[in-house]
Each structure stands twice: as C-alpha cells, then as structure tokens.
PDB file of C-alpha atoms in Angstrom:
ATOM      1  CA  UNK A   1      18.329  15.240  28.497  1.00 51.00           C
ATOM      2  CA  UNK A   2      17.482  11.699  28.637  1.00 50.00           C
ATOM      3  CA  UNK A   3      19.847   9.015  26.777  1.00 47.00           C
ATOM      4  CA  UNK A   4      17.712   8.503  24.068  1.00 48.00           C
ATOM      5  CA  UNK A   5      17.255  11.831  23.089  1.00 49.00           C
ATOM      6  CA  UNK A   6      20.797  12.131  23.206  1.00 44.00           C
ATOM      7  CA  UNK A   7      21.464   9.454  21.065  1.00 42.00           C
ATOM      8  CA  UNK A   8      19.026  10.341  18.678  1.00 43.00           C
ATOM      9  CA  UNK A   9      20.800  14.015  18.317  1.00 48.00           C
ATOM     10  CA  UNK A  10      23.859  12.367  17.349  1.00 41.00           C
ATOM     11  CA  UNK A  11      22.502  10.192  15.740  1.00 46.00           C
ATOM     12  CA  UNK A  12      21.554  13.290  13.197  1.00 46.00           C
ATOM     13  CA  UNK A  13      24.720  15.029  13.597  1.00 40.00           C
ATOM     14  CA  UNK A  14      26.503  12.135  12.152  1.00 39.00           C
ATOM     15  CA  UNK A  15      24.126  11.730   9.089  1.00 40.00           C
ATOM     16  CA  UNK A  16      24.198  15.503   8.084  1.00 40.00           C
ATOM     17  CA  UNK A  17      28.279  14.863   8.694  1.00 41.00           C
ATOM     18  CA  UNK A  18      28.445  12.438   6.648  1.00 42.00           C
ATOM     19  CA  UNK A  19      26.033  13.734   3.585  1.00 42.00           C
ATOM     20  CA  UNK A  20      28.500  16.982   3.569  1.00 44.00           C
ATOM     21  CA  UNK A  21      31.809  14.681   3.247  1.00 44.00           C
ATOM     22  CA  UNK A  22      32.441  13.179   0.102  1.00 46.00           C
ATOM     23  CA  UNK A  23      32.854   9.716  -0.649  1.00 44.00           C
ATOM     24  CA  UNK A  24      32.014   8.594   3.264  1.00 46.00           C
ATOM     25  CA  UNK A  25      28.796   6.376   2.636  1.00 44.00           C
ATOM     26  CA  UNK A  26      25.798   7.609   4.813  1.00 48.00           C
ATOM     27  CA  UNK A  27      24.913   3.943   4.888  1.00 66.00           C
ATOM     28  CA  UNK A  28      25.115   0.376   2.959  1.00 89.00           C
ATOM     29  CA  UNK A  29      22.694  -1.311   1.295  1.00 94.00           C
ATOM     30  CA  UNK A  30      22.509  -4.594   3.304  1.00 96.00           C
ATOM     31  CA  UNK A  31      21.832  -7.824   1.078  1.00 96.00           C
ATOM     32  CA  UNK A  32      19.489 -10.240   2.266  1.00 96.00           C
ATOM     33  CA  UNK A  33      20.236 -12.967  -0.547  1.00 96.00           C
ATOM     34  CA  UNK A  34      21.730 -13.536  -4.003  1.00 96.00           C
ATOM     35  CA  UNK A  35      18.136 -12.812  -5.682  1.00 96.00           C
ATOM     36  CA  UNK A  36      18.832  -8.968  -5.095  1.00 96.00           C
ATOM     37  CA  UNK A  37      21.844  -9.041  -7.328  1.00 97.00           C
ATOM     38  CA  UNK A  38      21.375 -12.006  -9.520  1.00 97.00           C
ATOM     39  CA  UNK A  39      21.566 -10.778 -13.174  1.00 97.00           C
ATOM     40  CA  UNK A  40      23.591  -9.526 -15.730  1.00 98.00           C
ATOM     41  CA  UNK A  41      25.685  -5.841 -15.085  1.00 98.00           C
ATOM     42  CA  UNK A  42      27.661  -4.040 -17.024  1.00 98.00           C
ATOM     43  CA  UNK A  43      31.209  -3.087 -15.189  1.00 98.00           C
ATOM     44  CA  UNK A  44      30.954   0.516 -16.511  1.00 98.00           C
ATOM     45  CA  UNK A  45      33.781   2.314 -14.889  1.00 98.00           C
ATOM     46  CA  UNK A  46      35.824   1.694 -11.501  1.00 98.00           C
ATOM     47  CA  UNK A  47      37.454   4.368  -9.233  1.00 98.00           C
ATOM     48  CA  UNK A  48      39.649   4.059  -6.339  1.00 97.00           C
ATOM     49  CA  UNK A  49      37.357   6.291  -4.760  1.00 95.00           C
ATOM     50  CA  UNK A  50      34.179   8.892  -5.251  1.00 93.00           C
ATOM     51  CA  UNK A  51      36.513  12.238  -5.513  1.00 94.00           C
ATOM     52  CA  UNK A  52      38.644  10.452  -7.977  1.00 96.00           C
ATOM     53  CA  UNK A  53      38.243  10.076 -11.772  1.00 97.00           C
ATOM     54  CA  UNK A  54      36.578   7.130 -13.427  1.00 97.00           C
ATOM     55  CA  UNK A  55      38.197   4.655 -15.540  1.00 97.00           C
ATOM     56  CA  UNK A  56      36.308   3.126 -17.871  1.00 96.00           C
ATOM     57  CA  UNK A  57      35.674  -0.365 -18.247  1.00 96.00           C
ATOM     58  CA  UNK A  58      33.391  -2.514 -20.192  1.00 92.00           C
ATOM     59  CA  UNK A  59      32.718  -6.201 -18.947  1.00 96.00           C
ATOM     60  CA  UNK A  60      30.221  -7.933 -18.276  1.00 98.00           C
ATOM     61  CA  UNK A  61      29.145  -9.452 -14.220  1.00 98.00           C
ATOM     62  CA  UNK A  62      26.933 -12.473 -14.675  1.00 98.00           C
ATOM     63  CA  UNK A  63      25.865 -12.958 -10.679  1.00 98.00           C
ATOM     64  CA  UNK A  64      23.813 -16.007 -11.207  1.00 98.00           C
ATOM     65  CA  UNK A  65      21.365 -17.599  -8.256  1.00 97.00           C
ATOM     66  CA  UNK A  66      23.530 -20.692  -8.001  1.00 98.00           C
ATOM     67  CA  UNK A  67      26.371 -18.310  -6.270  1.00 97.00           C
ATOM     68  CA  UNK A  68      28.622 -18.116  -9.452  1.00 98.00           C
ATOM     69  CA  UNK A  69      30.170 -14.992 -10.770  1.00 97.00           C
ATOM     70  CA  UNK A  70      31.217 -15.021 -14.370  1.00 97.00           C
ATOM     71  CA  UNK A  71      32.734 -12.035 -15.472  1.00 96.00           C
ATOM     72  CA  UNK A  72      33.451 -11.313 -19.487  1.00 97.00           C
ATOM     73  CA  UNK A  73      34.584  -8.389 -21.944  1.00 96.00           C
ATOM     74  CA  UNK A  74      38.073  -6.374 -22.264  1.00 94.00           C
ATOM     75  CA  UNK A  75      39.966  -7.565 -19.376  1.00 92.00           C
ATOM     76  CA  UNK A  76      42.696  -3.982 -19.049  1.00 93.00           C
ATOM     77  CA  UNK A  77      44.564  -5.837 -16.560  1.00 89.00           C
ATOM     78  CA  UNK A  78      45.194  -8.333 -19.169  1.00 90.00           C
ATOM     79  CA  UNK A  79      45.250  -6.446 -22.312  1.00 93.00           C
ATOM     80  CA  UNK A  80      42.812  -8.807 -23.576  1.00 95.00           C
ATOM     81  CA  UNK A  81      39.057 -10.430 -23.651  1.00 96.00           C
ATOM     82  CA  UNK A  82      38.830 -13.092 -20.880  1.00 95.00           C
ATOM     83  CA  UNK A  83      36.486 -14.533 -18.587  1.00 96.00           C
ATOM     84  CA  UNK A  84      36.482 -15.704 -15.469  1.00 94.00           C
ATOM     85  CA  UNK A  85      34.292 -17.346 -13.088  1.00 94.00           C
ATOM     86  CA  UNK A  86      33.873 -17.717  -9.526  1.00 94.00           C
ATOM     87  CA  UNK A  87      31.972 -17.864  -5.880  1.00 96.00           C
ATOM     88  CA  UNK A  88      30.936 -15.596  -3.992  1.00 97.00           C
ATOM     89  CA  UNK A  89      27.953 -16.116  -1.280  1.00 97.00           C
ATOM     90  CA  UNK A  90      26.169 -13.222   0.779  1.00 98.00           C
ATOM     91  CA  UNK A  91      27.332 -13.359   4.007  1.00 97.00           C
ATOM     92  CA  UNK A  92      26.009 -10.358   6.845  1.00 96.00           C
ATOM     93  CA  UNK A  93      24.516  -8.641   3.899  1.00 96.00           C
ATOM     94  CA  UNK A  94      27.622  -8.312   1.970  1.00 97.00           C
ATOM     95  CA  UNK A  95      28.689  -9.996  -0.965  1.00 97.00           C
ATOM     96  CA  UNK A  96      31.501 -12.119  -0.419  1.00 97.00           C
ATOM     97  CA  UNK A  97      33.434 -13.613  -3.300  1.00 97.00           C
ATOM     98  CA  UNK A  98      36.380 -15.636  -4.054  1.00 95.00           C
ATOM     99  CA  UNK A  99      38.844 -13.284  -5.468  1.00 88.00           C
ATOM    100  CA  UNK A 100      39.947 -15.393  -9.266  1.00 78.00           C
ATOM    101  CA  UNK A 101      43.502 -14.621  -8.814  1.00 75.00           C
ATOM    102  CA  UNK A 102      44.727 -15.728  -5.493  1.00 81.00           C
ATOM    103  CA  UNK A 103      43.309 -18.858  -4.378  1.00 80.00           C
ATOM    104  CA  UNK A 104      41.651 -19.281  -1.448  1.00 83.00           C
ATOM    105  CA  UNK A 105      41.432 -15.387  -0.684  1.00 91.00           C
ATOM    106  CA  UNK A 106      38.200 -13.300  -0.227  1.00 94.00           C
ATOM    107  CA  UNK A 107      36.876 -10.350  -1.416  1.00 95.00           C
ATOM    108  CA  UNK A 108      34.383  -8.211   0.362  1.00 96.00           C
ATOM    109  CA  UNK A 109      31.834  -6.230  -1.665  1.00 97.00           C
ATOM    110  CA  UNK A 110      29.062  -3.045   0.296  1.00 97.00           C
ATOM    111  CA  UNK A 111      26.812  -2.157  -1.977  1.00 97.00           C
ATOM    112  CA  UNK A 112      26.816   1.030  -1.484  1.00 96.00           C
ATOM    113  CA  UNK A 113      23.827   2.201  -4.056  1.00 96.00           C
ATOM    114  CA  UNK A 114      21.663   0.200  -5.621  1.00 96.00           C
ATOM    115  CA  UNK A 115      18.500   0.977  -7.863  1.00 95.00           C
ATOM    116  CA  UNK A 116      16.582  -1.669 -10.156  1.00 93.00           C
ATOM    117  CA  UNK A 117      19.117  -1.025 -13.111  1.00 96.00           C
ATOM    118  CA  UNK A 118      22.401   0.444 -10.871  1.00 97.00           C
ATOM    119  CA  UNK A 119      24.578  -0.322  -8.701  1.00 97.00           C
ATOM    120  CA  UNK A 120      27.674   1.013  -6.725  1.00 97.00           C
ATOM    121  CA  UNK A 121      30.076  -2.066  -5.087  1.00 97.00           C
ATOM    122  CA  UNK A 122      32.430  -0.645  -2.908  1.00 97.00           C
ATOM    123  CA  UNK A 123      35.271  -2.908  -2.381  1.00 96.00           C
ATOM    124  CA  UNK A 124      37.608  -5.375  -3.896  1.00 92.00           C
ATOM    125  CA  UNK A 125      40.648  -4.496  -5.302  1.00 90.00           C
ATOM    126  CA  UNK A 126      39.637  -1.561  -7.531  1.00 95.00           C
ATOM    127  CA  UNK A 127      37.639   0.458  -5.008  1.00 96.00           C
ATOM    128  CA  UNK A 128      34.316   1.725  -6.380  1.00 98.00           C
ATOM    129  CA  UNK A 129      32.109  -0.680  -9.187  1.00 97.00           C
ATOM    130  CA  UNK A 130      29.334   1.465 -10.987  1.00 98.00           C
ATOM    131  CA  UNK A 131      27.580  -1.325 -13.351  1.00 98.00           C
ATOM    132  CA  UNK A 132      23.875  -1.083 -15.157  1.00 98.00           C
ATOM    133  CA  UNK A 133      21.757  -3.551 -15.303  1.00 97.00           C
ATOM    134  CA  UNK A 134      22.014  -5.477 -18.441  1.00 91.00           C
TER     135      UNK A 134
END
C-alpha cells in the first residue's frame, strides 16, 4: 500500500475511534474571527466533562465585536448577581480570553459544537460551556 492510502485508513480508524469514546471531540470548530461568536448566550449549564452531570447555571455571555466579554446573572461562585467584563481575542481559531480573576492569565476556549443558536466551549476553568443563543 502506498502512504497515502495508508494514511487515509487511519485516518478513518481514528474518527470511528473517536465517535465510539465519549467525551473525546472528533474535531473543533476552528474560529476564523469574533463575528462567529459575537452575541448574546445564555451560560445554561457547565460540566467538568461530557460523562459527567450538568450543573446548572444561568448567566448571561455578551461576546461583543470590539473583543469584550461581559458576563451577567447568578454568579454560584459568588453566591450572588455580578458582572464582569473582559478580553478575549481569537487567536489560531480559538477563543482566547483574559481570565477576570487572576490578572494577566489566559484562558483557552475550543468550541467544540456550534450551531446558529448553540454552542459547546470546552475549556476554562469549569470544563464544558453549553449556552443558547440569546
């Protein structure tokens, strides 16, 4: 067999592979500016990861074009409403953002689904973000 037949059968392996193990992403949506996510979402639950339960949440993600994050609603962290705002930028089709709580640190978002009113962020410090579009 030549090489790229070779690499084209594992190439399939590894796709059926993945789609049979849970919570290993077959692949990430790559970003390819700040219009694809710029809008309101709800935060509607987080999860450390896909086999795990949900916990609910209910805030609001404001990504606006200008490369500002402002996040509202029942903070549970806090015990109380807040918001908070801050950068992020998309860098190698991620979304990178400055992480509100510790100063000059970075977060790292995949988006690992997205349809016109959902989206899956894997990442960050809780894991999994499943928000609807607003």
């Amino acid at each position: 067999m030549n090489n790229k037949i070779k690499k084209n059968s594992l190439r399939k392996v590894l796709l059926l592979t993945a789609a049979f193990l849970p919570g290993l992403a077959v692949a990430e949506v790559q970003l390819k500016d700040i219009s694809e996510v710029a809008g309101s979402w709800t935060l509607e639950s987080v999860s450390p990861s896909l086999t795990k339960p949900k916990i609910a949440e209910n805030r609001v993600w404001e990504f606006r074009p200008n490369g500002v994050i402002v996040t509202s609603g029942f903070n549970r962290h806090f015990g109380r409403e807040d918001t908070q705002q801050f950068n992020y930028a998309i860098v190698n089709g991620r979304i990178l953002a400055d992480n509100p709580g510790r100063p000059g640190k970075k977060e790292e978002f995949v988006v690992y689904e997205k349809t016109a009113d959902s989206m899956t962020l894997q990442g960050g410090m809780e894991g999994f973000y499943f928000f609807r579009k607003k």
